[in-house]
Amino acid sequence: MGTPKQRSGLPTRGIPCKMGVRAPLKRLGARILNTVLWVTTFPSRLGHRKFTPPAYPPARILVIRADQIGDVIMSTAVLPVLRGKLPEARIDFLCGSWAAEIVRFNRYVDNVIVFDCPWWAPAGSRTKTWKRFPCGVIRLLAALRRTRYDVAVDLRGDLRHIFLFMYLAGAVRRISNDRSGGRFLLTDCVPYQENLHEVEKDWSVLAPLGITPAGRQPQVHYTRKDELAAAAVLEDHDIHPRRLVVLFNGGRSPLRRIPAPVLAHACGELIKKSGNAVVVVGSSADRRPAIELLRRTAEIAGDDTGLLNLCGRLTLLQLAALLASARLFIGTDSSVSHLAAAVRVPRVVVFGPTDPRLCAPPGAQTIHHRYPCCPCLQTVCLVTRSRTSAACMRAIEVSDILQAADRALGG
């Protein structure tokens, strides 16, 4: 399929800045912020010598992954190796409240710091998060400065994270890539490589610590209580895990969704072929579309038993436990697909606007009809001119899903 086309950066003249931000308006905003921070921090950087890493291993490490749930799940692949490299260090992990469950019981993390960046907050809570941001960030910075981190690592390469949680927090060694600028705030700047898989980008950021890549397998740890809660839901509806197929067709972007008639037809065929039970998962916002999806599935299967809508009814870790017990998962490019990879359930992941070579969960059977505009982060499809239906997702056929499901199950 070839290598994804490299996009050239748009550096600000005279200011070190290489952009890895795709959307034009976001790229412009990053350039402006990069320029402002370069000017305002210039006096404090005068006379600073080139940073030389100390000979002793760091005692306190801050790992920053303040963005989306799927990104946090993918980043867990690097934590075992980081802990193995620095077994005596205190490793703290900073993330948003929406993703805190993912690392709450991670054995390689000593402390989870929860802070909601308003630019990553879900749309429904963004205004409230902005209102809490000024006081919250002051309290957070005070706590970070008291800890005096020897190393801070921002896995995303976000200029805002670099400035707030590394530079202002007083971290001695500041490591990240130059995705959106800010290399002048870093002691170790790793070149941003857009054509790498997201997990490989995480590994590249850790290279200055002497860490080499060791796979893409994410890890999510849940409790016995989560297992019992998931099992109770299935038992209440007389569904045996051995015949459980879990579906996810939600998420933030409507353009990433599988057309409901196609997905319903595929699920109906799976039910008729193997007697599977179909459970739809997602947030409360996905509940209404899930009702329609299950109605269509029942019509095709000729039976509505074993169909269950669990959208908005499970926590992240309960969902992980449910997925771990399932026979098959079918979903789109989303955090739920990465959660399925973390618990190693056989999985089919359908891609459209995004490129599976850059973000596919490990071990997934992927479906992708590649268009020239891929990868695309637009809110309106460039082909259909629709906000809810992308041409690349319309190209998905029932046979694509059935064949991928057969491969995932070892058929």
mmCIF file of C-alpha atoms in Angstrom:
data_model
loop_
_atom_site.group_PDB
_atom_site.id
_atom_site.type_symbol
_atom_site.label_atom_id
_atom_site.label_comp_id
_atom_site.label_asym_id
_atom_site.label_seq_id
_atom_site.Cartn_x
_atom_site.Cartn_y
_atom_site.Cartn_z
ATOM 1 C CA MET A 1 0.000 0.000 0.000
ATOM 2 C CA GLY A 2 3.003 2.213 0.190
ATOM 3 C CA THR A 3 4.048 4.746 2.758
ATOM 4 C CA PRO A 4 1.692 7.545 3.833
ATOM 5 C CA LYS A 5 2.606 10.794 2.159
ATOM 6 C CA GLN A 6 4.825 12.974 4.298
ATOM 7 C CA ARG A 7 3.461 16.435 4.963
ATOM 8 C CA SER A 8 6.026 19.175 5.026
ATOM 9 C CA GLY A 9 6.168 21.366 8.128
ATOM 10 C CA LEU A 10 5.409 25.069 8.109
ATOM 11 C CA PRO A 11 8.158 26.540 10.275
ATOM 12 C CA THR A 12 7.941 30.041 11.682
ATOM 13 C CA ARG A 13 10.859 32.017 10.275
ATOM 14 C CA GLY A 14 13.644 32.402 12.821
ATOM 15 C CA ILE A 15 11.845 30.297 15.419
ATOM 16 C CA PRO A 16 12.466 26.540 15.681
ATOM 17 C CA CYS A 17 9.097 24.961 14.957
ATOM 18 C CA LYS A 18 8.150 21.932 12.903
ATOM 19 C CA MET A 19 4.422 21.313 12.691
ATOM 20 C CA GLY A 20 2.798 17.905 12.693
ATOM 21 C CA VAL A 21 -0.704 19.360 12.987
ATOM 22 C CA ARG A 22 -2.923 18.501 10.006
ATOM 23 C CA ALA A 23 -5.914 20.885 10.263
ATOM 24 C CA PRO A 24 -5.005 24.311 8.766
ATOM 25 C CA LEU A 25 -6.635 26.385 11.524
ATOM 26 C CA LYS A 26 -5.044 24.275 14.251
ATOM 27 C CA ARG A 27 -1.693 24.560 12.487
ATOM 28 C CA LEU A 28 -2.031 28.351 12.371
ATOM 29 C CA GLY A 29 -2.986 28.455 16.052
ATOM 30 C CA ALA A 30 -0.001 26.283 16.962
ATOM 31 C CA ARG A 31 2.343 28.559 15.003
ATOM 32 C CA ILE A 32 1.002 31.655 16.753
ATOM 33 C CA LEU A 33 1.243 30.060 20.204
ATOM 34 C CA ASN A 34 4.731 28.781 19.423
ATOM 35 C CA THR A 35 5.826 32.310 18.461
ATOM 36 C CA VAL A 36 4.285 33.898 21.561
ATOM 37 C CA LEU A 37 5.931 31.382 23.889
ATOM 38 C CA TRP A 38 9.275 31.703 22.139
ATOM 39 C CA VAL A 39 9.216 35.468 22.736
ATOM 40 C CA THR A 40 7.882 35.396 26.305
ATOM 41 C CA THR A 41 10.261 32.672 27.501
ATOM 42 C CA PHE A 42 13.311 34.130 25.759
ATOM 43 C CA PRO A 43 14.576 36.131 28.796
ATOM 44 C CA SER A 44 14.413 33.088 31.076
ATOM 45 C CA ARG A 45 16.321 31.009 28.530
ATOM 46 C CA LEU A 46 19.167 33.490 28.105
ATOM 47 C CA GLY A 47 22.465 32.127 29.291
ATOM 48 C CA HIS A 48 21.218 28.548 29.632
ATOM 49 C CA ARG A 49 23.866 26.058 28.681
ATOM 50 C CA LYS A 50 23.155 22.972 26.634
ATOM 51 C CA PHE A 51 21.588 20.368 28.901
ATOM 52 C CA THR A 52 23.769 17.422 29.887
ATOM 53 C CA PRO A 53 21.894 14.439 31.354
ATOM 54 C CA PRO A 54 23.154 13.515 34.831
ATOM 55 C CA ALA A 55 25.082 10.284 35.234
ATOM 56 C CA TYR A 56 22.662 8.906 37.848
ATOM 57 C CA PRO A 57 19.252 7.452 36.890
ATOM 58 C CA PRO A 58 16.216 9.699 37.443
ATOM 59 C CA ALA A 59 14.297 9.180 40.678
ATOM 60 C CA ARG A 60 11.037 10.929 39.713
ATOM 61 C CA ILE A 61 9.461 10.625 36.248
ATOM 62 C CA LEU A 62 6.293 12.256 34.945
ATOM 63 C CA VAL A 63 4.630 10.687 31.885
ATOM 64 C CA ILE A 64 2.073 13.000 30.250
ATOM 65 C CA ARG A 65 -0.760 11.639 28.121
ATOM 66 C CA ALA A 66 -3.562 14.168 28.628
ATOM 67 C CA ASP A 67 -5.477 13.527 25.401
ATOM 68 C CA GLN A 68 -8.004 10.884 24.324
ATOM 69 C CA ILE A 69 -8.825 7.489 25.830
ATOM 70 C CA GLY A 70 -7.507 5.574 22.816
ATOM 71 C CA ASP A 71 -4.186 7.430 22.963
ATOM 72 C CA VAL A 72 -3.843 6.593 26.659
ATOM 73 C CA ILE A 73 -4.573 2.915 25.970
ATOM 74 C CA MET A 74 -1.945 2.772 23.215
ATOM 75 C CA SER A 75 0.631 4.463 25.451
ATOM 76 C CA THR A 76 0.349 1.689 28.053
ATOM 77 C CA ALA A 77 2.484 -0.447 25.721
ATOM 78 C CA VAL A 78 5.590 1.504 26.754
ATOM 79 C CA LEU A 79 5.059 1.433 30.529
ATOM 80 C CA PRO A 80 6.417 -2.088 31.267
ATOM 81 C CA VAL A 81 9.674 -1.333 29.465
ATOM 82 C CA LEU A 82 10.005 2.077 31.128
ATOM 83 C CA ARG A 83 9.570 0.421 34.513
ATOM 84 C CA GLY A 84 12.037 -2.321 33.589
ATOM 85 C CA LYS A 85 14.622 0.280 32.580
ATOM 86 C CA LEU A 86 14.139 2.341 35.759
ATOM 87 C CA PRO A 87 12.866 -0.093 38.413
ATOM 88 C CA GLU A 88 13.589 2.184 41.377
ATOM 89 C CA ALA A 89 12.081 5.363 39.937
ATOM 90 C CA ARG A 90 8.762 6.870 40.930
ATOM 91 C CA ILE A 91 6.633 6.958 37.757
ATOM 92 C CA ASP A 92 3.625 9.296 37.767
ATOM 93 C CA PHE A 93 1.116 9.373 34.912
ATOM 94 C CA LEU A 94 -0.871 12.525 34.057
ATOM 95 C CA CYS A 95 -4.123 12.066 32.124
ATOM 96 C CA GLY A 96 -7.697 13.350 31.869
ATOM 97 C CA SER A 97 -10.486 12.089 34.115
ATOM 98 C CA TRP A 98 -12.111 10.378 31.120
ATOM 99 C CA ALA A 99 -9.081 8.068 30.792
ATOM 100 C CA ALA A 100 -7.952 7.718 34.418
ATOM 101 C CA GLU A 101 -9.542 4.272 34.802
ATOM 102 C CA ILE A 102 -7.236 2.912 32.120
ATOM 103 C CA VAL A 103 -4.122 3.370 34.280
ATOM 104 C CA ARG A 104 -5.660 3.329 37.769
ATOM 105 C CA PHE A 105 -4.624 -0.275 38.429
ATOM 106 C CA ASN A 106 -1.568 -0.336 36.166
ATOM 107 C CA ARG A 107 1.188 -2.062 38.108
ATOM 108 C CA TYR A 108 3.916 -0.049 36.368
ATOM 109 C CA VAL A 109 2.591 3.337 37.537
ATOM 110 C CA ASP A 110 3.043 4.649 41.076
ATOM 111 C CA ASN A 111 0.607 7.548 40.962
ATOM 112 C CA VAL A 112 -2.099 8.757 38.565
ATOM 113 C CA ILE A 113 -2.476 12.536 38.337
ATOM 114 C CA VAL A 114 -5.886 13.513 36.980
ATOM 115 C CA PHE A 115 -6.239 16.848 35.220
ATOM 116 C CA ASP A 116 -8.750 17.769 32.534
ATOM 117 C CA CYS A 117 -7.342 19.871 29.701
ATOM 118 C CA PRO A 118 -10.347 21.727 28.233
ATOM 119 C CA TRP A 119 -9.033 21.322 24.680
ATOM 120 C CA TRP A 120 -9.338 17.527 25.090
ATOM 121 C CA ALA A 121 -12.543 17.445 27.144
ATOM 122 C CA PRO A 122 -15.689 15.871 25.652
ATOM 123 C CA ALA A 123 -17.814 18.429 23.817
ATOM 124 C CA GLY A 124 -20.616 18.327 26.391
ATOM 125 C CA SER A 125 -18.330 19.305 29.282
ATOM 126 C CA ARG A 126 -15.864 21.591 27.524
ATOM 127 C CA THR A 127 -17.370 24.883 28.761
ATOM 128 C CA LYS A 128 -17.423 23.684 32.364
ATOM 129 C CA THR A 129 -13.838 22.434 32.048
ATOM 130 C CA TRP A 130 -12.649 25.815 30.737
ATOM 131 C CA LYS A 131 -14.234 27.541 33.756
ATOM 132 C CA ARG A 132 -12.356 25.269 36.156
ATOM 133 C CA PHE A 133 -9.103 25.448 34.216
ATOM 134 C CA PRO A 134 -7.398 28.621 35.646
ATOM 135 C CA CYS A 135 -7.645 27.626 39.318
ATOM 136 C CA GLY A 136 -7.065 23.964 38.542
ATOM 137 C CA VAL A 137 -3.878 24.491 36.561
ATOM 138 C CA ILE A 138 -2.421 26.739 39.294
ATOM 139 C CA ARG A 139 -3.003 24.034 41.906
ATOM 140 C CA LEU A 140 -1.579 21.386 39.585
ATOM 141 C CA LEU A 141 1.562 23.398 38.820
ATOM 142 C CA ALA A 142 2.169 23.959 42.533
ATOM 143 C CA ALA A 143 1.948 20.204 43.141
ATOM 144 C CA LEU A 144 4.218 19.378 40.193
ATOM 145 C CA ARG A 145 6.829 21.914 41.276
ATOM 146 C CA ARG A 146 6.840 20.501 44.810
ATOM 147 C CA THR A 147 7.572 17.042 43.412
ATOM 148 C CA ARG A 148 10.576 18.339 41.403
ATOM 149 C CA TYR A 149 10.553 15.771 38.615
ATOM 150 C CA ASP A 150 13.923 14.697 37.263
ATOM 151 C CA VAL A 151 12.318 13.775 33.926
ATOM 152 C CA ALA A 152 9.024 14.759 32.308
ATOM 153 C CA VAL A 153 7.922 13.084 29.073
ATOM 154 C CA ASP A 154 5.012 14.266 26.922
ATOM 155 C CA LEU A 155 4.199 11.387 24.600
ATOM 156 C CA ARG A 156 1.976 13.467 22.319
ATOM 157 C CA GLY A 157 4.318 16.377 21.620
ATOM 158 C CA ASP A 158 1.690 19.009 22.415
ATOM 159 C CA LEU A 159 3.066 22.533 22.848
ATOM 160 C CA ARG A 160 0.495 23.292 25.563
ATOM 161 C CA HIS A 161 1.524 20.241 27.591
ATOM 162 C CA ILE A 162 5.213 21.000 27.120
ATOM 163 C CA PHE A 163 4.809 24.567 28.383
ATOM 164 C CA LEU A 164 2.414 23.904 31.270
ATOM 165 C CA PHE A 165 3.305 20.487 32.639
ATOM 166 C CA MET A 166 7.023 20.393 31.861
ATOM 167 C CA TYR A 167 8.512 23.885 31.528
ATOM 168 C CA LEU A 168 6.413 25.746 34.128
ATOM 169 C CA ALA A 169 6.397 22.652 36.354
ATOM 170 C CA GLY A 170 10.181 22.909 36.610
ATOM 171 C CA ALA A 171 11.066 19.439 35.337
ATOM 172 C CA VAL A 172 14.848 19.119 35.081
ATOM 173 C CA ARG A 173 14.848 17.058 31.893
ATOM 174 C CA ARG A 174 12.018 17.657 29.410
ATOM 175 C CA ILE A 175 11.563 15.121 26.601
ATOM 176 C CA SER A 176 9.057 15.176 23.751
ATOM 177 C CA ASN A 177 8.781 15.546 19.980
ATOM 178 C CA ASP A 178 8.273 18.723 17.966
ATOM 179 C CA ARG A 179 4.806 17.850 16.662
ATOM 180 C CA SER A 180 3.344 21.307 17.323
ATOM 181 C CA GLY A 181 6.438 23.320 18.198
ATOM 182 C CA GLY A 182 8.061 24.104 21.523
ATOM 183 C CA ARG A 183 11.460 22.538 20.916
ATOM 184 C CA PHE A 184 13.046 25.590 22.598
ATOM 185 C CA LEU A 185 11.331 24.500 25.854
ATOM 186 C CA LEU A 186 12.758 20.966 25.713
ATOM 187 C CA THR A 187 16.092 19.564 26.817
ATOM 188 C CA ASP A 188 15.643 16.581 24.485
ATOM 189 C CA CYS A 189 13.660 17.138 21.286
ATOM 190 C CA VAL A 190 12.823 14.038 19.256
ATOM 191 C CA PRO A 191 11.996 14.704 15.567
ATOM 192 C CA TYR A 192 8.309 14.101 14.860
ATOM 193 C CA GLN A 193 7.778 11.373 12.238
ATOM 194 C CA GLU A 194 4.228 11.503 10.938
ATOM 195 C CA ASN A 195 4.432 8.184 9.064
ATOM 196 C CA LEU A 196 5.040 6.125 12.222
ATOM 197 C CA HIS A 197 2.342 4.143 14.009
ATOM 198 C CA GLU A 198 1.110 6.001 17.110
ATOM 199 C CA VAL A 199 2.751 3.504 19.464
ATOM 200 C CA GLU A 200 6.028 3.791 17.547
ATOM 201 C CA LYS A 201 5.832 7.555 18.089
ATOM 202 C CA ASP A 202 5.558 6.893 21.834
ATOM 203 C CA TRP A 203 8.611 4.649 21.679
ATOM 204 C CA SER A 204 10.571 7.302 19.767
ATOM 205 C CA VAL A 205 9.941 9.872 22.505
ATOM 206 C CA LEU A 206 11.478 7.514 25.077
ATOM 207 C CA ALA A 207 14.639 6.959 23.012
ATOM 208 C CA PRO A 208 16.671 9.626 24.919
ATOM 209 C CA LEU A 209 16.233 7.482 28.042
ATOM 210 C CA GLY A 210 17.909 4.552 26.290
ATOM 211 C CA ILE A 211 14.650 2.677 25.743
ATOM 212 C CA THR A 212 14.160 0.674 22.550
ATOM 213 C CA PRO A 213 10.805 -0.386 21.012
ATOM 214 C CA ALA A 214 9.310 -3.631 22.297
ATOM 215 C CA GLY A 215 5.978 -4.117 20.552
ATOM 216 C CA ARG A 216 2.591 -2.424 20.381
ATOM 217 C CA GLN A 217 0.528 -4.519 22.810
ATOM 218 C CA PRO A 218 -1.410 -2.255 25.218
ATOM 219 C CA GLN A 219 -2.321 -3.324 28.742
ATOM 220 C CA VAL A 220 -5.438 -2.614 30.791
ATOM 221 C CA HIS A 221 -5.823 -3.955 34.325
ATOM 222 C CA TYR A 222 -9.281 -4.393 35.823
ATOM 223 C CA THR A 223 -10.514 -5.888 39.086
ATOM 224 C CA ARG A 224 -12.534 -8.934 40.067
ATOM 225 C CA LYS A 225 -15.377 -6.533 40.867
ATOM 226 C CA ASP A 226 -15.415 -5.383 37.240
ATOM 227 C CA GLU A 227 -15.489 -9.004 36.042
ATOM 228 C CA LEU A 228 -18.445 -9.805 38.296
ATOM 229 C CA ALA A 229 -20.351 -6.711 37.156
ATOM 230 C CA ALA A 230 -19.895 -7.618 33.481
ATOM 231 C CA ALA A 231 -20.817 -11.255 34.112
ATOM 232 C CA ALA A 232 -23.952 -10.210 36.006
ATOM 233 C CA VAL A 233 -25.199 -8.150 33.063
ATOM 234 C CA LEU A 234 -24.852 -11.113 30.702
ATOM 235 C CA GLU A 235 -26.414 -13.510 33.186
ATOM 236 C CA ASP A 236 -29.412 -11.208 33.685
ATOM 237 C CA HIS A 237 -30.103 -11.434 29.948
ATOM 238 C CA ASP A 238 -29.264 -15.147 29.626
ATOM 239 C CA ILE A 239 -26.282 -14.523 27.320
ATOM 240 C CA HIS A 240 -23.359 -16.940 27.414
ATOM 241 C CA PRO A 241 -19.952 -15.312 26.741
ATOM 242 C CA ARG A 242 -19.052 -18.107 24.296
ATOM 243 C CA ARG A 243 -21.565 -16.736 21.797
ATOM 244 C CA LEU A 244 -21.110 -13.042 22.593
ATOM 245 C CA VAL A 245 -20.336 -10.592 19.777
ATOM 246 C CA VAL A 246 -19.681 -7.040 20.979
ATOM 247 C CA LEU A 247 -20.308 -4.114 18.626
ATOM 248 C CA PHE A 248 -19.165 -0.517 18.797
ATOM 249 C CA ASN A 249 -20.273 1.949 16.144
ATOM 250 C CA GLY A 250 -20.159 5.259 18.024
ATOM 251 C CA GLY A 251 -17.475 7.732 18.960
ATOM 252 C CA ARG A 252 -16.947 11.429 18.476
ATOM 253 C CA SER A 253 -16.792 11.499 14.691
ATOM 254 C CA PRO A 254 -19.910 10.409 12.756
ATOM 255 C CA LEU A 255 -17.701 10.042 9.670
ATOM 256 C CA ARG A 256 -15.970 7.007 11.212
ATOM 257 C CA ARG A 257 -19.186 5.022 11.685
ATOM 258 C CA ILE A 258 -20.122 1.952 9.671
ATOM 259 C CA PRO A 259 -23.390 2.479 7.763
ATOM 260 C CA ALA A 260 -26.102 1.000 9.996
ATOM 261 C CA PRO A 261 -27.748 -1.150 7.268
ATOM 262 C CA VAL A 262 -24.403 -2.787 6.442
ATOM 263 C CA LEU A 263 -23.489 -3.502 10.059
ATOM 264 C CA ALA A 264 -26.997 -4.753 10.876
ATOM 265 C CA HIS A 265 -26.975 -7.088 7.863
ATOM 266 C CA ALA A 266 -23.571 -8.493 8.858
ATOM 267 C CA CYS A 267 -24.697 -9.062 12.446
ATOM 268 C CA GLY A 268 -27.905 -10.688 11.290
ATOM 269 C CA GLU A 269 -25.908 -13.119 9.166
ATOM 270 C CA LEU A 270 -23.603 -13.915 12.112
ATOM 271 C CA ILE A 271 -26.626 -14.677 14.266
ATOM 272 C CA LYS A 272 -28.178 -16.953 11.642
ATOM 273 C CA LYS A 273 -24.879 -18.732 11.019
ATOM 274 C CA SER A 274 -23.643 -19.307 14.576
ATOM 275 C CA GLY A 275 -26.438 -18.339 16.960
ATOM 276 C CA ASN A 276 -24.406 -15.448 18.331
ATOM 277 C CA ALA A 277 -25.740 -12.921 20.808
ATOM 278 C CA VAL A 278 -25.072 -9.297 19.837
ATOM 279 C CA VAL A 279 -24.358 -6.617 22.434
ATOM 280 C CA VAL A 280 -23.883 -2.984 21.439
ATOM 281 C CA VAL A 281 -21.645 -0.853 23.682
ATOM 282 C CA GLY A 282 -20.830 2.837 23.760
ATOM 283 C CA SER A 283 -21.646 6.022 25.626
ATOM 284 C CA SER A 284 -25.123 7.236 26.518
ATOM 285 C CA ALA A 285 -25.022 9.366 23.345
ATOM 286 C CA ASP A 286 -24.798 6.146 21.302
ATOM 287 C CA ARG A 287 -27.901 4.604 22.868
ATOM 288 C CA ARG A 288 -30.509 5.862 20.383
ATOM 289 C CA PRO A 289 -28.565 4.805 17.237
ATOM 290 C CA ALA A 290 -27.946 1.435 18.898
ATOM 291 C CA ILE A 291 -31.699 0.883 19.279
ATOM 292 C CA GLU A 292 -32.169 1.343 15.539
ATOM 293 C CA LEU A 293 -29.169 -0.886 14.777
ATOM 294 C CA LEU A 294 -30.554 -3.721 16.890
ATOM 295 C CA ARG A 295 -34.015 -3.318 15.334
ATOM 296 C CA ARG A 296 -32.528 -3.767 11.857
ATOM 297 C CA THR A 297 -30.444 -6.719 13.072
ATOM 298 C CA ALA A 298 -33.528 -8.441 14.495
ATOM 299 C CA GLU A 299 -35.359 -8.041 11.184
ATOM 300 C CA ILE A 300 -32.531 -9.696 9.252
ATOM 301 C CA ALA A 301 -31.902 -12.444 11.819
ATOM 302 C CA GLY A 302 -35.620 -13.113 12.224
ATOM 303 C CA ASP A 303 -35.173 -13.166 15.995
ATOM 304 C CA ASP A 304 -34.711 -10.461 18.636
ATOM 305 C CA THR A 305 -33.479 -12.717 21.449
ATOM 306 C CA GLY A 306 -29.852 -12.266 22.437
ATOM 307 C CA LEU A 307 -29.790 -8.615 21.349
ATOM 308 C CA LEU A 308 -28.746 -6.160 24.043
ATOM 309 C CA ASN A 309 -28.073 -2.416 24.195
ATOM 310 C CA LEU A 310 -25.502 -1.575 26.890
ATOM 311 C CA CYS A 311 -24.631 1.937 25.712
ATOM 312 C CA GLY A 312 -23.966 4.172 28.712
ATOM 313 C CA ARG A 313 -24.344 1.335 31.218
ATOM 314 C CA LEU A 314 -20.743 0.189 31.766
ATOM 315 C CA THR A 315 -17.616 1.804 33.143
ATOM 316 C CA LEU A 316 -14.436 1.548 31.083
ATOM 317 C CA LEU A 317 -13.079 -1.304 33.186
ATOM 318 C CA GLN A 318 -16.408 -3.150 33.197
ATOM 319 C CA LEU A 319 -16.377 -2.817 29.420
ATOM 320 C CA ALA A 320 -12.837 -4.230 29.362
ATOM 321 C CA ALA A 321 -13.995 -7.217 31.417
ATOM 322 C CA LEU A 322 -16.984 -7.736 29.100
ATOM 323 C CA LEU A 323 -14.741 -7.625 26.033
ATOM 324 C CA ALA A 324 -12.314 -10.095 27.596
ATOM 325 C CA SER A 325 -15.109 -12.661 27.873
ATOM 326 C CA ALA A 326 -16.486 -12.126 24.351
ATOM 327 C CA ARG A 327 -16.163 -14.363 21.312
ATOM 328 C CA LEU A 328 -15.676 -11.485 18.861
ATOM 329 C CA PHE A 329 -15.504 -7.695 18.729
ATOM 330 C CA ILE A 330 -16.508 -5.600 15.711
ATOM 331 C CA GLY A 331 -15.948 -1.853 15.795
ATOM 332 C CA THR A 332 -14.536 1.272 14.263
ATOM 333 C CA ASP A 333 -11.277 3.148 14.840
ATOM 334 C CA SER A 334 -11.931 4.156 18.444
ATOM 335 C CA SER A 335 -10.862 3.802 22.049
ATOM 336 C CA VAL A 336 -13.100 0.722 22.376
ATOM 337 C CA SER A 337 -11.151 -1.036 19.609
ATOM 338 C CA HIS A 338 -7.903 -0.357 21.467
ATOM 339 C CA LEU A 339 -9.539 -1.622 24.660
ATOM 340 C CA ALA A 340 -10.444 -4.816 22.790
ATOM 341 C CA ALA A 341 -6.805 -5.154 21.745
ATOM 342 C CA ALA A 342 -5.664 -4.696 25.338
ATOM 343 C CA VAL A 343 -7.754 -7.679 26.493
ATOM 344 C CA ARG A 344 -6.852 -9.693 23.351
ATOM 345 C CA VAL A 345 -10.364 -10.552 22.177
ATOM 346 C CA PRO A 346 -10.574 -11.563 18.460
ATOM 347 C CA ARG A 347 -11.365 -8.283 16.743
ATOM 348 C CA VAL A 348 -12.455 -6.699 13.482
ATOM 349 C CA VAL A 349 -11.801 -2.979 13.136
ATOM 350 C CA VAL A 350 -13.263 -0.958 10.269
ATOM 351 C CA PHE A 351 -11.299 2.079 9.118
ATOM 352 C CA GLY A 352 -12.354 4.942 6.863
ATOM 353 C CA PRO A 353 -10.990 8.480 7.283
ATOM 354 C CA THR A 354 -8.065 7.276 9.416
ATOM 355 C CA ASP A 355 -5.183 5.082 8.264
ATOM 356 C CA PRO A 356 -4.811 1.631 9.884
ATOM 357 C CA ARG A 357 -1.077 1.711 9.184
ATOM 358 C CA LEU A 358 -0.805 4.596 11.642
ATOM 359 C CA CYS A 359 -3.219 3.628 14.407
ATOM 360 C CA ALA A 360 -4.564 0.076 14.036
ATOM 361 C CA PRO A 361 -4.810 -1.970 17.250
ATOM 362 C CA PRO A 362 -2.324 -4.863 17.253
ATOM 363 C CA GLY A 363 -3.679 -8.181 16.057
ATOM 364 C CA ALA A 364 -6.851 -6.728 14.545
ATOM 365 C CA GLN A 365 -8.398 -7.844 11.276
ATOM 366 C CA THR A 366 -8.739 -4.470 9.582
ATOM 367 C CA ILE A 367 -11.080 -3.369 6.802
ATOM 368 C CA HIS A 368 -10.159 -0.272 4.834
ATOM 369 C CA HIS A 369 -11.119 1.074 1.427
ATOM 370 C CA ARG A 370 -8.405 3.646 0.958
ATOM 371 C CA TYR A 371 -9.271 6.952 -0.706
ATOM 372 C CA PRO A 372 -6.671 9.511 -1.885
ATOM 373 C CA CYS A 373 -7.741 11.920 0.884
ATOM 374 C CA CYS A 374 -6.841 9.435 3.654
ATOM 375 C CA PRO A 375 -5.806 10.105 6.370
ATOM 376 C CA CYS A 376 -8.425 12.779 6.941
ATOM 377 C CA LEU A 377 -9.386 14.703 10.070
ATOM 378 C CA GLN A 378 -12.129 16.763 8.430
ATOM 379 C CA THR A 379 -15.600 17.202 9.925
ATOM 380 C CA VAL A 380 -17.143 17.208 6.431
ATOM 381 C CA CYS A 381 -16.315 14.435 3.946
ATOM 382 C CA LEU A 382 -14.467 15.908 0.964
ATOM 383 C CA VAL A 383 -16.219 13.446 -1.381
ATOM 384 C CA THR A 384 -19.816 13.277 -0.125
ATOM 385 C CA ARG A 385 -19.876 16.787 1.397
ATOM 386 C CA SER A 386 -21.666 15.209 4.351
ATOM 387 C CA ARG A 387 -21.010 15.575 8.083
ATOM 388 C CA THR A 388 -22.425 12.151 8.867
ATOM 389 C CA SER A 389 -21.433 9.877 5.990
ATOM 390 C CA ALA A 390 -17.950 9.396 4.541
ATOM 391 C CA ALA A 391 -17.377 7.887 1.090
ATOM 392 C CA CYS A 392 -14.726 5.523 2.459
ATOM 393 C CA MET A 393 -17.203 4.129 5.005
ATOM 394 C CA ARG A 394 -19.978 3.854 2.412
ATOM 395 C CA ALA A 395 -17.642 1.554 0.470
ATOM 396 C CA ILE A 396 -17.739 -1.049 3.273
ATOM 397 C CA GLU A 397 -19.743 -4.131 2.283
ATOM 398 C CA VAL A 398 -21.399 -6.855 4.325
ATOM 399 C CA SER A 399 -19.014 -9.434 2.852
ATOM 400 C CA ASP A 400 -16.019 -7.392 4.071
ATOM 401 C CA ILE A 401 -17.203 -7.683 7.664
ATOM 402 C CA LEU A 402 -18.186 -11.350 7.437
ATOM 403 C CA GLN A 403 -14.878 -12.378 5.866
ATOM 404 C CA ALA A 404 -12.876 -10.399 8.433
ATOM 405 C CA ALA A 405 -14.906 -11.946 11.262
ATOM 406 C CA ASP A 406 -14.185 -15.400 9.867
ATOM 407 C CA ARG A 407 -10.448 -14.634 9.779
ATOM 408 C CA ALA A 408 -10.498 -13.247 13.322
ATOM 409 C CA LEU A 409 -12.146 -16.426 14.590
ATOM 410 C CA GLY A 410 -9.595 -18.588 12.799
ATOM 411 C CA GLY A 411 -11.933 -19.736 10.069
#
